N, CA and C atoms as an extended XYZ file, in Angstrom:
267
Properties=species:S:1:pos:R:3:atomname:S:1:resname:S:1:resid:I:1 pbc="F F F"
N        99.861       95.136      101.005 N   ILE     1
C       101.220       95.670      101.021 CA  ILE     1
C       101.258       96.994      100.264 C   ILE     1
N       100.673       97.007       99.055 N   GLN     2
C       100.688       98.237       98.250 CA  GLN     2
C        99.982       99.380       98.962 C   GLN     2
N        98.842       99.081       99.573 N   LYS     3
C        98.071      100.112      100.266 CA  LYS     3
C        98.880      100.682      101.436 C   LYS     3
N        99.480       99.795      102.224 N   MET     4
C       100.245      100.224      103.388 CA  MET     4
C       101.478      101.034      102.990 C   MET     4
N       102.189      100.585      101.967 N   VAL     5
C       103.398      101.290      101.514 CA  VAL     5
C       103.034      102.658      100.944 C   VAL     5
N       101.961      102.718      100.156 N   SER     6
C       101.572      104.007       99.576 CA  SER     6
C       101.164      104.989      100.674 C   SER     6
N       100.455      104.519      101.703 N   GLU     7
C       100.095      105.391      102.825 CA  GLU     7
C       101.341      105.855      103.574 C   GLU     7
N       102.260      104.943      103.815 N   HIS     8
C       103.487      105.255      104.565 CA  HIS     8
C       104.310      106.342      103.868 C   HIS     8
N       104.398      106.260      102.547 N   PHE     9
C       105.215      107.210      101.789 CA  PHE     9
C       104.410      108.376      101.232 C   PHE     9
N       103.119      108.435      101.542 N   GLY    10
C       102.284      109.545      101.101 CA  GLY    10
C       102.023      109.563       99.600 C   GLY    10
N       101.836      108.393       99.029 N   LEU    11
C       101.552      108.267       97.597 CA  LEU    11
C       100.166      107.676       97.399 C   LEU    11
N        99.713      107.699       96.151 N   LYS    12
C        98.491      106.976       95.799 CA  LYS    12
C        98.897      105.543       95.450 C   LYS    12
N        98.001      104.613       95.702 N   GLN    13
C        98.308      103.215       95.382 CA  GLN    13
C        98.567      103.063       93.884 C   GLN    13
N        97.876      103.858       93.079 N   ALA    14
C        98.058      103.800       91.621 CA  ALA    14
C        99.484      104.178       91.220 C   ALA    14
N       100.158      105.025       92.020 N   ASP    15
C       101.537      105.416       91.711 CA  ASP    15
C       102.475      104.202       91.731 C   ASP    15
N       102.210      103.270       92.627 N   LEU    16
C       103.094      102.105       92.753 CA  LEU    16
C       103.034      101.190       91.535 C   LEU    16
N       101.926      101.226       90.814 N   ILE    17
C       101.837      100.363       89.633 CA  ILE    17
C       101.951      101.157       88.336 C   ILE    17
N       102.176      102.466       88.457 N   SER    18
C       102.288      103.316       87.267 CA  SER    18
C       103.647      103.129       86.592 C   SER    18
N       103.788      103.775       85.445 N   GLU    19
C       105.041      103.717       84.688 CA  GLU    19
C       106.086      104.704       85.219 C   GLU    19
N       105.690      105.581       86.138 N   ARG    20
C       106.592      106.643       86.597 CA  ARG    20
C       107.868      106.079       87.199 C   ARG    20
N       108.981      106.748       86.865 N   ARG    21
C       110.284      106.271       87.336 CA  ARG    21
C       110.973      107.253       88.256 C   ARG    21
N       110.285      108.312       88.651 N   ALA    22
C       110.880      109.279       89.576 CA  ALA    22
C       111.246      108.552       90.874 C   ALA    22
N       112.352      108.939       91.480 N   ARG    23
C       112.806      108.246       92.681 CA  ARG    23
C       111.755      108.266       93.784 C   ARG    23
N       110.993      109.371       93.872 N   ALA    24
C       109.955      109.497       94.899 CA  ALA    24
C       108.889      108.406       94.759 C   ALA    24
N       108.755      107.837       93.573 N   VAL    25
C       107.794      106.755       93.333 CA  VAL    25
C       108.520      105.416       93.248 C   VAL    25
N       109.668      105.400       92.602 N   ALA    26
C       110.381      104.144       92.359 CA  ALA    26
C       110.888      103.500       93.648 C   ALA    26
N       111.411      104.295       94.576 N   ARG    27
C       111.956      103.728       95.817 CA  ARG    27
C       110.856      103.067       96.653 C   ARG    27
N       109.716      103.757       96.882 N   PRO    28
C       108.634      103.066       97.604 CA  PRO    28
C       108.135      101.813       96.873 C   PRO    28
N       108.128      101.858       95.548 N   ARG    29
C       107.717      100.678       94.769 CA  ARG    29
C       108.694       99.536       95.037 C   ARG    29
N       109.981       99.846       95.071 N   GLN    30
C       110.977       98.808       95.345 CA  GLN    30
C       110.802       98.242       96.756 C   GLN    30
N       110.503       99.129       97.710 N   VAL    31
C       110.255       98.664       99.079 CA  VAL    31
C       109.063       97.714       99.093 C   VAL    31
N       107.996       98.089       98.379 N   ALA    32
C       106.797       97.243       98.336 CA  ALA    32
C       107.108       95.888       97.704 C   ALA    32
N       107.908       95.884       96.640 N   MET    33
C       108.284       94.622       95.998 CA  MET    33
C       109.115       93.772       96.950 C   MET    33
N       110.032       94.411       97.668 N   TRP    34
C       110.864       93.698       98.644 CA  TRP    34
C       109.981       93.059       99.712 C   TRP    34
N       109.027       93.850      100.232 N   LEU    35
C       108.111       93.336      101.252 CA  LEU    35
C       107.289       92.167      100.710 C   LEU    35
N       106.820       92.298       99.469 N   ALA    36
C       106.024       91.232       98.864 CA  ALA    36
C       106.835       89.942       98.792 C   ALA    36
N       108.111       90.064       98.473 N   LYS    37
C       108.977       88.884       98.375 CA  LYS    37
C       109.237       88.279       99.755 C   LYS    37
N       109.401       89.125      100.786 N   GLN    38
C       109.703       88.631      102.131 CA  GLN    38
C       108.492       88.012      102.821 C   GLN    38
N       107.328       88.623      102.634 N   VAL    39
C       106.148       88.269      103.429 CA  VAL    39
C       105.251       87.240      102.740 C   VAL    39
N       105.267       87.213      101.402 N   THR    40
C       104.384       86.281      100.692 CA  THR    40
C       105.199       85.150      100.067 C   THR    40
N       104.489       84.182       99.535 N   THR    41
C       105.157       83.067       98.845 CA  THR    41
C       105.058       83.232       97.335 C   THR    41
N       104.660       84.416       96.894 N   ARG    42
C       104.482       84.680       95.456 CA  ARG    42
C       105.817       84.621       94.716 C   ARG    42
N       105.743       84.236       93.449 N   SER    43
C       106.941       84.176       92.604 CA  SER    43
C       107.292       85.585       92.117 C   SER    43
N       108.514       85.755       91.631 N   LEU    44
C       108.939       87.054       91.088 CA  LEU    44
C       108.047       87.499       89.928 C   LEU    44
N       107.731       86.611       88.968 N   PRO    45
C       106.835       87.044       87.883 CA  PRO    45
C       105.451       87.472       88.392 C   PRO    45
N       104.940       86.772       89.403 N   ASP    46
C       103.622       87.110       89.950 CA  ASP    46
C       103.659       88.476       90.639 C   ASP    46
N       104.702       88.725       91.413 N   ILE    47
C       104.843       90.033       92.064 CA  ILE    47
C       104.939       91.119       90.993 C   ILE    47
N       105.725       90.879       89.957 N   GLY    48
C       105.862       91.848       88.866 CA  GLY    48
C       104.537       92.169       88.208 C   GLY    48
N       103.726       91.142       87.979 N   ARG    49
C       102.402       91.358       87.377 CA  ARG    49
C       101.547       92.266       88.242 C   ARG    49
N       101.646       92.122       89.555 N   ARG    50
C       100.836       92.924       90.469 CA  ARG    50
C       101.348       94.358       90.612 C   ARG    50
N       102.510       94.633       90.065 N   PHE    51
C       103.063       95.992       90.061 CA  PHE    51
C       103.091       96.539       88.638 C   PHE    51
N       101.967       96.456       87.970 N   GLY    52
C       101.843       97.059       86.650 CA  GLY    52
C       102.446       96.244       85.528 C   GLY    52
N       102.509       94.925       85.696 N   GLY    53
C       103.012       94.068       84.631 CA  GLY    53
C       104.513       94.149       84.430 C   GLY    53
N       105.236       94.368       85.506 N   ARG    54
C       106.699       94.452       85.399 CA  ARG    54
C       107.324       93.067       85.253 C   ARG    54
N       108.499       93.055       84.673 N   ASP    55
C       109.252       91.827       84.446 CA  ASP    55
C       109.792       91.294       85.776 C   ASP    55
N       110.003       89.983       85.861 N   HIS    56
C       110.532       89.397       87.104 CA  HIS    56
C       111.926       89.931       87.436 C   HIS    56
N       112.696       90.319       86.402 N   THR    57
C       114.035       90.856       86.673 CA  THR    57
C       113.953       92.219       87.363 C   THR    57
N       112.888       92.962       87.112 N   THR    58
C       112.682       94.245       87.792 CA  THR    58
C       112.451       94.004       89.279 C   THR    58
N       111.673       92.982       89.583 N   VAL    59
C       111.408       92.648       90.985 CA  VAL    59
C       112.701       92.184       91.653 C   VAL    59
N       113.465       91.361       90.953 N   LEU    60
C       114.739       90.886       91.492 CA  LEU    60
C       115.672       92.068       91.770 C   LEU    60
N       115.741       93.017       90.849 N   HIS    61
C       116.557       94.220       91.043 CA  HIS    61
C       116.087       94.986       92.280 C   HIS    61
N       114.769       95.133       92.431 N   ALA    62
C       114.213       95.860       93.575 CA  ALA    62
C       114.597       95.180       94.885 C   ALA    62
N       114.485       93.866       94.932 N   VAL    63
C       114.817       93.112       96.145 CA  VAL    63
C       116.290       93.312       96.497 C   VAL    63
N       117.160       93.178       95.507 N   ARG    64
C       118.601       93.341       95.750 CA  ARG    64
C       118.942       94.779       96.138 C   ARG    64
N       118.270       95.740       95.508 N   ARG    65
C       118.523       97.165       95.772 CA  ARG    65
C       118.156       97.515       97.213 C   ARG    65
N       116.989       97.054       97.656 N   ILE    66
C       116.550       97.345       99.020 CA  ILE    66
C       117.452       96.648      100.033 C   ILE    66
N       117.873       95.421       99.740 N   GLU    67
C       118.816       94.726      100.629 CA  GLU    67
C       120.084       95.560      100.800 C   GLU    67
N       120.597       96.103       99.699 N   ALA    68
C       121.822       96.914       99.758 CA  ALA    68
C       121.562       98.230      100.489 C   ALA    68
N       120.445       98.865      100.201 N   LEU    69
C       120.136      100.161      100.812 CA  LEU    69
C       119.857      100.051      102.306 C   LEU    69
N       119.329       98.908      102.743 N   LYS    70
C       119.082       98.724      104.180 CA  LYS    70
C       120.369       98.893      104.968 C   LYS    70
N       121.483       98.469      104.372 N   GLU    71
C       122.784       98.579      105.031 CA  GLU    71
C       123.324      100.007      105.000 C   GLU    71
N       123.176      100.668      103.847 N   SER    72
C       123.830      101.973      103.663 CA  SER    72
C       122.954      103.178      103.994 C   SER    72
N       121.633      103.022      103.943 N   ASP    73
C       120.729      104.156      104.172 CA  ASP    73
C       119.855      103.857      105.390 C   ASP    73
N       120.176      104.504      106.534 N   PRO    74
C       119.428      104.199      107.759 CA  PRO    74
C       117.929      104.483      107.642 C   PRO    74
N       117.547      105.464      106.834 N   GLN    75
C       116.132      105.798      106.681 CA  GLN    75
C       115.363      104.653      106.014 C   GLN    75
N       115.943      104.088      104.970 N   ILE    76
C       115.297      102.945      104.300 CA  ILE    76
C       115.175      101.781      105.287 C   ILE    76
N       116.226      101.558      106.055 N   GLY    77
C       116.197      100.487      107.052 CA  GLY    77
C       115.061      100.670      108.043 C   GLY    77
N       114.893      101.910      108.526 N   ARG    78
C       113.801      102.194      109.479 CA  ARG    78
C       112.440      102.016      108.819 C   ARG    78
N       112.290      102.549      107.587 N   ASP    79
C       111.017      102.421      106.871 CA  ASP    79
C       110.635      100.952      106.708 C   ASP    79
N       111.603      100.140      106.297 N   VAL    80
C       111.358       98.720      106.053 CA  VAL    80
C       110.950       98.023      107.356 C   VAL    80
N       111.645       98.346      108.452 N   GLU    81
C       111.319       97.721      109.743 CA  GLU    81
C       109.918       98.093      110.204 C   GLU    81
N       109.558       99.375      110.079 N   VAL    82
C       108.226       99.843      110.475 CA  VAL    82
C       107.153       99.121      109.663 C   VAL    82
N       107.363       99.055      108.340 N   LEU    83
C       106.381       98.406      107.474 CA  LEU    83
C       106.271       96.899      107.768 C   LEU    83
N       107.407       96.261      107.991 N   LEU    84
C       107.382       94.827      108.324 CA  LEU    84
C       106.599       94.586      109.600 C   LEU    84
N       106.846       95.429      110.618 N   ARG    85
C       106.142       95.289      111.893 CA  ARG    85
C       104.632       95.457      111.699 C   ARG    85
N       104.242       96.470      110.906 N   LYS    86
C       102.807       96.694      110.650 CA  LYS    86
C       102.194       95.493      109.949 C   LYS    86
N       102.914       94.931      108.989 N   LEU    87
C       102.392       93.797      108.234 CA  LEU    87
C       102.191       92.567      109.121 C   LEU    87
N       103.098       92.364      110.023 N   ARG    88
C       103.063       91.149      110.835 CA  ARG    88
C       102.128       91.257      112.023 C   ARG    88
N       101.660       92.470      112.334 N   SER    89
C       100.769       92.615      113.503 CA  SER    89
C        99.308       92.505      113.105 C   SER    89
């Protein structure tokens, strides 16, 4: 998931687990966390650990944020759909 999301958004995989909070890095990280929650059976704490040791509440925030943005931001909705399709194929 991390590899695919970083390629899709033109980032390095290391950026997704880094401490950086710039929106250009944070939004793709949130998308990756959302995908991890949708596609895997991993727990929130486990997903957080795989994203640089983040807290489970950070993952929960990311999931809720992407759910909200899918409705209001058509670009995020398209990105999420493309990534989901790639993951499932």
